[in-house]
Short mmCIF file of C-alpha atoms in Angstrom, two decimals:
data_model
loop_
_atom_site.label_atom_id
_atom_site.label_comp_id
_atom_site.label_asym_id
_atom_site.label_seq_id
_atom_site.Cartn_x
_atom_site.Cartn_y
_atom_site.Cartn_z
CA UNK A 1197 -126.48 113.28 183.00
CA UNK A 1198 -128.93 116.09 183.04
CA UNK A 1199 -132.41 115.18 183.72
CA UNK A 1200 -135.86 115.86 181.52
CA UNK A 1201 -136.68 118.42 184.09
CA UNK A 1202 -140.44 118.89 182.09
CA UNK A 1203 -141.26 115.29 182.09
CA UNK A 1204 -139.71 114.96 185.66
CA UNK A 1205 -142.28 117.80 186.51
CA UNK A 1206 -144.69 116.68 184.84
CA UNK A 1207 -144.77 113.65 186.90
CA UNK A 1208 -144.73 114.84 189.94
CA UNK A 1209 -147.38 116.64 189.56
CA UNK A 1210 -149.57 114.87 187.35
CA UNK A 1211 -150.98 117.86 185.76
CA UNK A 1212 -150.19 117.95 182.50
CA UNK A 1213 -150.05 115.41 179.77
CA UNK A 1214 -147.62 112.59 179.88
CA UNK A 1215 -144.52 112.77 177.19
CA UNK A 1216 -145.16 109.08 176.24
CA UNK A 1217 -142.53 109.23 173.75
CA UNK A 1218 -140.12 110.50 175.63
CA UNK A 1219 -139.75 108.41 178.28
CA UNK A 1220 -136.23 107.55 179.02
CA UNK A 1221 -134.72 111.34 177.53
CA UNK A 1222 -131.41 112.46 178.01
CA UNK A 1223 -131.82 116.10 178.33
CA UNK A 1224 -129.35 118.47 176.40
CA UNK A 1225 -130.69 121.50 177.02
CA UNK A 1226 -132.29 123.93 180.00
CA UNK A 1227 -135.12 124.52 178.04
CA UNK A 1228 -137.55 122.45 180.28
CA UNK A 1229 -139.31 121.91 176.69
CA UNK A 1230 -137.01 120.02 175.49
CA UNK A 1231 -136.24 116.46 176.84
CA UNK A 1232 -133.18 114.56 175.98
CA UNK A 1233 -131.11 111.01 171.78
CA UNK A 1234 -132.12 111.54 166.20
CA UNK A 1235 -133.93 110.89 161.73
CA UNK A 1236 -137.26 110.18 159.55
CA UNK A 1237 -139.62 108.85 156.45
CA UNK A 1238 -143.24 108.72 155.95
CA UNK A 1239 -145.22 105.78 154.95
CA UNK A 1240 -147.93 103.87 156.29
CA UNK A 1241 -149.66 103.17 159.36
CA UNK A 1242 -148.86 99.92 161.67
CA UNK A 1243 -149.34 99.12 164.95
CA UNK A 1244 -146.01 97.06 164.36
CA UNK A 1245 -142.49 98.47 163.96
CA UNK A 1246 -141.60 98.40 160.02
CA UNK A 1247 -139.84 94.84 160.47
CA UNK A 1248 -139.50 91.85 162.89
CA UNK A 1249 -136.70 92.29 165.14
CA UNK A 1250 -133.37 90.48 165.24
CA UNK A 1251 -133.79 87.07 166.28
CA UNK A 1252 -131.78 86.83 169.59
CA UNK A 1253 -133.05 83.73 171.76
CA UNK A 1254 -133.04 86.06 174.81
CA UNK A 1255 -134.89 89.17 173.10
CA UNK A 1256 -137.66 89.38 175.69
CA UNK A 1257 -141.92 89.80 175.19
CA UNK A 1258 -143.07 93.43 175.43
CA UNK A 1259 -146.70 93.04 176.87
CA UNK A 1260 -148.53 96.32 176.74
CA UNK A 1261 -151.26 97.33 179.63
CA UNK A 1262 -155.01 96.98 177.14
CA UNK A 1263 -154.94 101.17 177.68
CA UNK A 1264 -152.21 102.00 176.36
CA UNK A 1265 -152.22 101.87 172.36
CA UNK A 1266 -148.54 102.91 170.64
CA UNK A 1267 -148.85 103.44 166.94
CA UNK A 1268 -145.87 102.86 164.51
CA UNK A 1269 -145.83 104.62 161.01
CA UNK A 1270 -144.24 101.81 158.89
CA UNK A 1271 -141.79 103.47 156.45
CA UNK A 1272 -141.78 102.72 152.70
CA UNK A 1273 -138.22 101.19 152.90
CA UNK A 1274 -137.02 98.47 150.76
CA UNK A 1275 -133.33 98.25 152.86
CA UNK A 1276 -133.36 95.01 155.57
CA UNK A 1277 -130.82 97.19 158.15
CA UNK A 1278 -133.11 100.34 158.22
CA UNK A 1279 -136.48 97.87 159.01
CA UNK A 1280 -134.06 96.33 161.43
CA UNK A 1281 -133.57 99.67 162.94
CA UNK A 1282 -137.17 100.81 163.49
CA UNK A 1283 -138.18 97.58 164.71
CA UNK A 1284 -135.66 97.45 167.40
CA UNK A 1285 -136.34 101.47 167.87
CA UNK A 1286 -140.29 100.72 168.37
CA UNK A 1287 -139.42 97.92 170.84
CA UNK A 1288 -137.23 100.13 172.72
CA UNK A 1289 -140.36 102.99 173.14
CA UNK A 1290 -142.28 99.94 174.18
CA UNK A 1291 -140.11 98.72 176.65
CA UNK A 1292 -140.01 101.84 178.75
CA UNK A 1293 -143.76 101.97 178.67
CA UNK A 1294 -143.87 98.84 180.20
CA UNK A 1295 -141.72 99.35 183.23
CA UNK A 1296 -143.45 102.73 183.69
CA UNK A 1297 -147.14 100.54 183.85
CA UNK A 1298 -145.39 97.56 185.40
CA UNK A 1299 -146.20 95.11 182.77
CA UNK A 1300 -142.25 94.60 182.77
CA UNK A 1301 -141.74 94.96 186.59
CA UNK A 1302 -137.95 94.40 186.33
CA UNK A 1303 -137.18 96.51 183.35
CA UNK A 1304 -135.33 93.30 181.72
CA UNK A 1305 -136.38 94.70 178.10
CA UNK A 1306 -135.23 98.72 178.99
CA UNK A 1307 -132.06 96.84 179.86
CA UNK A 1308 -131.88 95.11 176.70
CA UNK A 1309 -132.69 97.30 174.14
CA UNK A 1310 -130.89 100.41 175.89
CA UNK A 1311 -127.36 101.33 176.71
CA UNK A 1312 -124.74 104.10 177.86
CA UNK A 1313 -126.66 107.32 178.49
CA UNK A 1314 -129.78 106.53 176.92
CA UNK A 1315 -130.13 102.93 179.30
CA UNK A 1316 -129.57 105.75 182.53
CA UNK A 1317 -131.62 107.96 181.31
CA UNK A 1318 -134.37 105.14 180.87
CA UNK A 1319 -133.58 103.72 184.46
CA UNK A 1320 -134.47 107.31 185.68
CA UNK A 1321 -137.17 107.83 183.88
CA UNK A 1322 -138.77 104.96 185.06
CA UNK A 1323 -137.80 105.42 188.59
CA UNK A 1324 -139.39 109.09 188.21
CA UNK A 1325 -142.82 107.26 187.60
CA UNK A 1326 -142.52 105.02 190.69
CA UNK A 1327 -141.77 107.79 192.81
CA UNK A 1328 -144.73 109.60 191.53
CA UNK A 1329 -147.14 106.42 191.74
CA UNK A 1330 -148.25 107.34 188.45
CA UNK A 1331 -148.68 105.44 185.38
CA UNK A 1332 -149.46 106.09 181.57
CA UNK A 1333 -152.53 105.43 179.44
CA UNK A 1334 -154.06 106.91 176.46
CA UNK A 1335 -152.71 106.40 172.61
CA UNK A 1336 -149.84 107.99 171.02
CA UNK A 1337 -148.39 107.59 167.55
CA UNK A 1338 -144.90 107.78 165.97
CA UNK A 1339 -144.84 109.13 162.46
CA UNK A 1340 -141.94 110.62 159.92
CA UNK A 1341 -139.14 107.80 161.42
CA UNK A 1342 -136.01 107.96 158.82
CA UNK A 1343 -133.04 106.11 159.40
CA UNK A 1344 -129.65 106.99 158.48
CA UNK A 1345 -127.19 104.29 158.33
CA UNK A 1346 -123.52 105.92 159.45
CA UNK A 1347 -121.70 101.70 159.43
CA UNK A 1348 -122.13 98.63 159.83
CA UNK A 1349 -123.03 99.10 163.42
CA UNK A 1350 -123.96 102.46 164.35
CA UNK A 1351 -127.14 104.48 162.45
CA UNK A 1352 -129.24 107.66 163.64
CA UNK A 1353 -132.99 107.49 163.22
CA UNK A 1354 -135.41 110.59 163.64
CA UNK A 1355 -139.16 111.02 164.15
CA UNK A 1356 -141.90 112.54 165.48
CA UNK A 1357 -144.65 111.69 168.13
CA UNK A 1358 -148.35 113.07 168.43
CA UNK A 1359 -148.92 112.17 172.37
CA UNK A 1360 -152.27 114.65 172.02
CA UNK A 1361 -154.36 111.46 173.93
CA UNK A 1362 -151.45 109.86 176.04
CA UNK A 1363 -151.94 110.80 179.77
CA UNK A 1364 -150.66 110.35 183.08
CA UNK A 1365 -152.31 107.85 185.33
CA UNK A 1366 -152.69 107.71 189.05
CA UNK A 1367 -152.34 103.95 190.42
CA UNK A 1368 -154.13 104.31 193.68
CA UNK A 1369 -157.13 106.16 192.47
CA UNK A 1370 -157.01 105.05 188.68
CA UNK A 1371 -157.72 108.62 187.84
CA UNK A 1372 -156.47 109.96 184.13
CA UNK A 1373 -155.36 112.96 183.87
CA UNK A 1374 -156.64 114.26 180.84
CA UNK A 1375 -155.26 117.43 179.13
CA UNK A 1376 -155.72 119.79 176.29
CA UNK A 1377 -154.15 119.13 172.69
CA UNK A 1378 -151.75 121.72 171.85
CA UNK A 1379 -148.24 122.12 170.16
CA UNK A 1380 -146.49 120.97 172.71
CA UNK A 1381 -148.13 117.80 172.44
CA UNK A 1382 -146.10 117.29 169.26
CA UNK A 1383 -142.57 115.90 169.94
CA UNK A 1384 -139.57 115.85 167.43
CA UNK A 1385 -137.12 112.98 168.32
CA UNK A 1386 -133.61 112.24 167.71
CA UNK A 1387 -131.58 108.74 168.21
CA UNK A 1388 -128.50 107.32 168.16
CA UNK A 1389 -128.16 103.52 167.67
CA UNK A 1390 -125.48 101.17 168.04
CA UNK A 1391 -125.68 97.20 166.84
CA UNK A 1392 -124.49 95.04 169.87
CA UNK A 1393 -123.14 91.35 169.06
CA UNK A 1394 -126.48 89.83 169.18
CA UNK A 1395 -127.40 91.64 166.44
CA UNK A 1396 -129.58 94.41 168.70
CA UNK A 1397 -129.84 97.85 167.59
CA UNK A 1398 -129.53 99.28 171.22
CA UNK A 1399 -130.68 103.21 171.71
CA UNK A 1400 -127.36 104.93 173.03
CA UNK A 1401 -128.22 108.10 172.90
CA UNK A 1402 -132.10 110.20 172.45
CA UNK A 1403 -132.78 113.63 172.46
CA UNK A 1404 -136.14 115.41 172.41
CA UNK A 1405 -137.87 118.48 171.68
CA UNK A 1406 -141.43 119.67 172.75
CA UNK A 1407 -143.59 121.53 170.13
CA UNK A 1408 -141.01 121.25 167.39
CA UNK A 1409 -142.50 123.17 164.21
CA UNK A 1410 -141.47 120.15 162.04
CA UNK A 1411 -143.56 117.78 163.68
CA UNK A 1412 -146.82 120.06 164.03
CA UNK A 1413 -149.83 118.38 161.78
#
């Protein structure tokens, strides 16, 4: 599993802007702008994913630090399975936020709405942060998320993230680390999902790239 070696840097350094969305990538590609999972559709904006998640009696609470504000562009999409999709999708981005600010200490929800690469990729993601003492604060919005629906249980979803006021955080000091808006703070995003037998659509599988034209406002 290759590492986001930009994010990773990033991080370590704490001087640039953090890749909110991609937290958890599963790099592809030795282009340190890109950052490793994949679809899209406009629509409104919500600060809630499209639809409620799957009702699972051990889906766990995503509490969000009060500084850290993740936007979700609700799609115009009549189908149940898609909404089902971006929901669990928007929890997932969530999740990994939370074990990066330590709102979710433990990682339980990065456990349960990841798995195969993508859940490794998370786990070192998160570590990355920890090792850095840094955390995340700031806004960042996800916009242009289409689904594609491949079966019953597997679908691909695509979007894009402005992350032009999501920064890095230092713990100790509680210092931001506030950057310039420029392309790169424009991420396209690509996902596989797979529908475990609680009725979950888990990430499997995200790739990333930084300053993708598509994504550009």
């Amino acid at each position: 599993m290759n590492r986001p070696l930009r994010l990773a840097t990033v991080a370590l350094t704490a001087s640039a802007a953090l890749l909110l969305t991609a937290c958890g990538s599963d790099d592809k590609s030795k282009d340190n702008d890109k950052i490793a999972g994949a679809e899209q559709e406009g629509g409104k904006k919500s600060t809630s994913p499209s639809a409620s998640p799957s009702e699972d009696a051990d889906r766990p609470k995503i509490k969000l630090p009060s500084d850290l504000n993740m936007t979700f562009e609700e799609p115009s999409t009549g189908d149940t399975v898609k909404k089902a999709v971006l929901a669990d999708n928007a929890e997932r981005m969530r999740a990994v936020n939370a074990a990066i600010t330590g709102t979710d200490p433990k990682g339980e929800a990065v456990g349960y709405y990841n798995t195969g690469r993508a859940l490794e990729a998370s786990a070192t993601w998160v570590e990355t942060f920890k090792k850095a003492d840094l955390s995340i604060t700031g806004e960042v919005r996800y916009y242009d998320r289409r689904v594609t629906l491949k079966d019953k249980k597997t679908a691909s979803l695509s979007f894009c993230a402005d992350e032009g006021k999501g920064y890095t955080k230092d713990k100790k000091s509680g210092k931001t680390n506030k950057t310039p808006v420029t392309k790169k703070s424009y991420v396209s995003y690509n996902t596989q999902l797979v529908k475990n037998d609680a009725g979950t659509w888990q990430t499997s599988q995200i790739v990333s790239t930084r300053g993708a034209a598509q994504c550009q406002p």
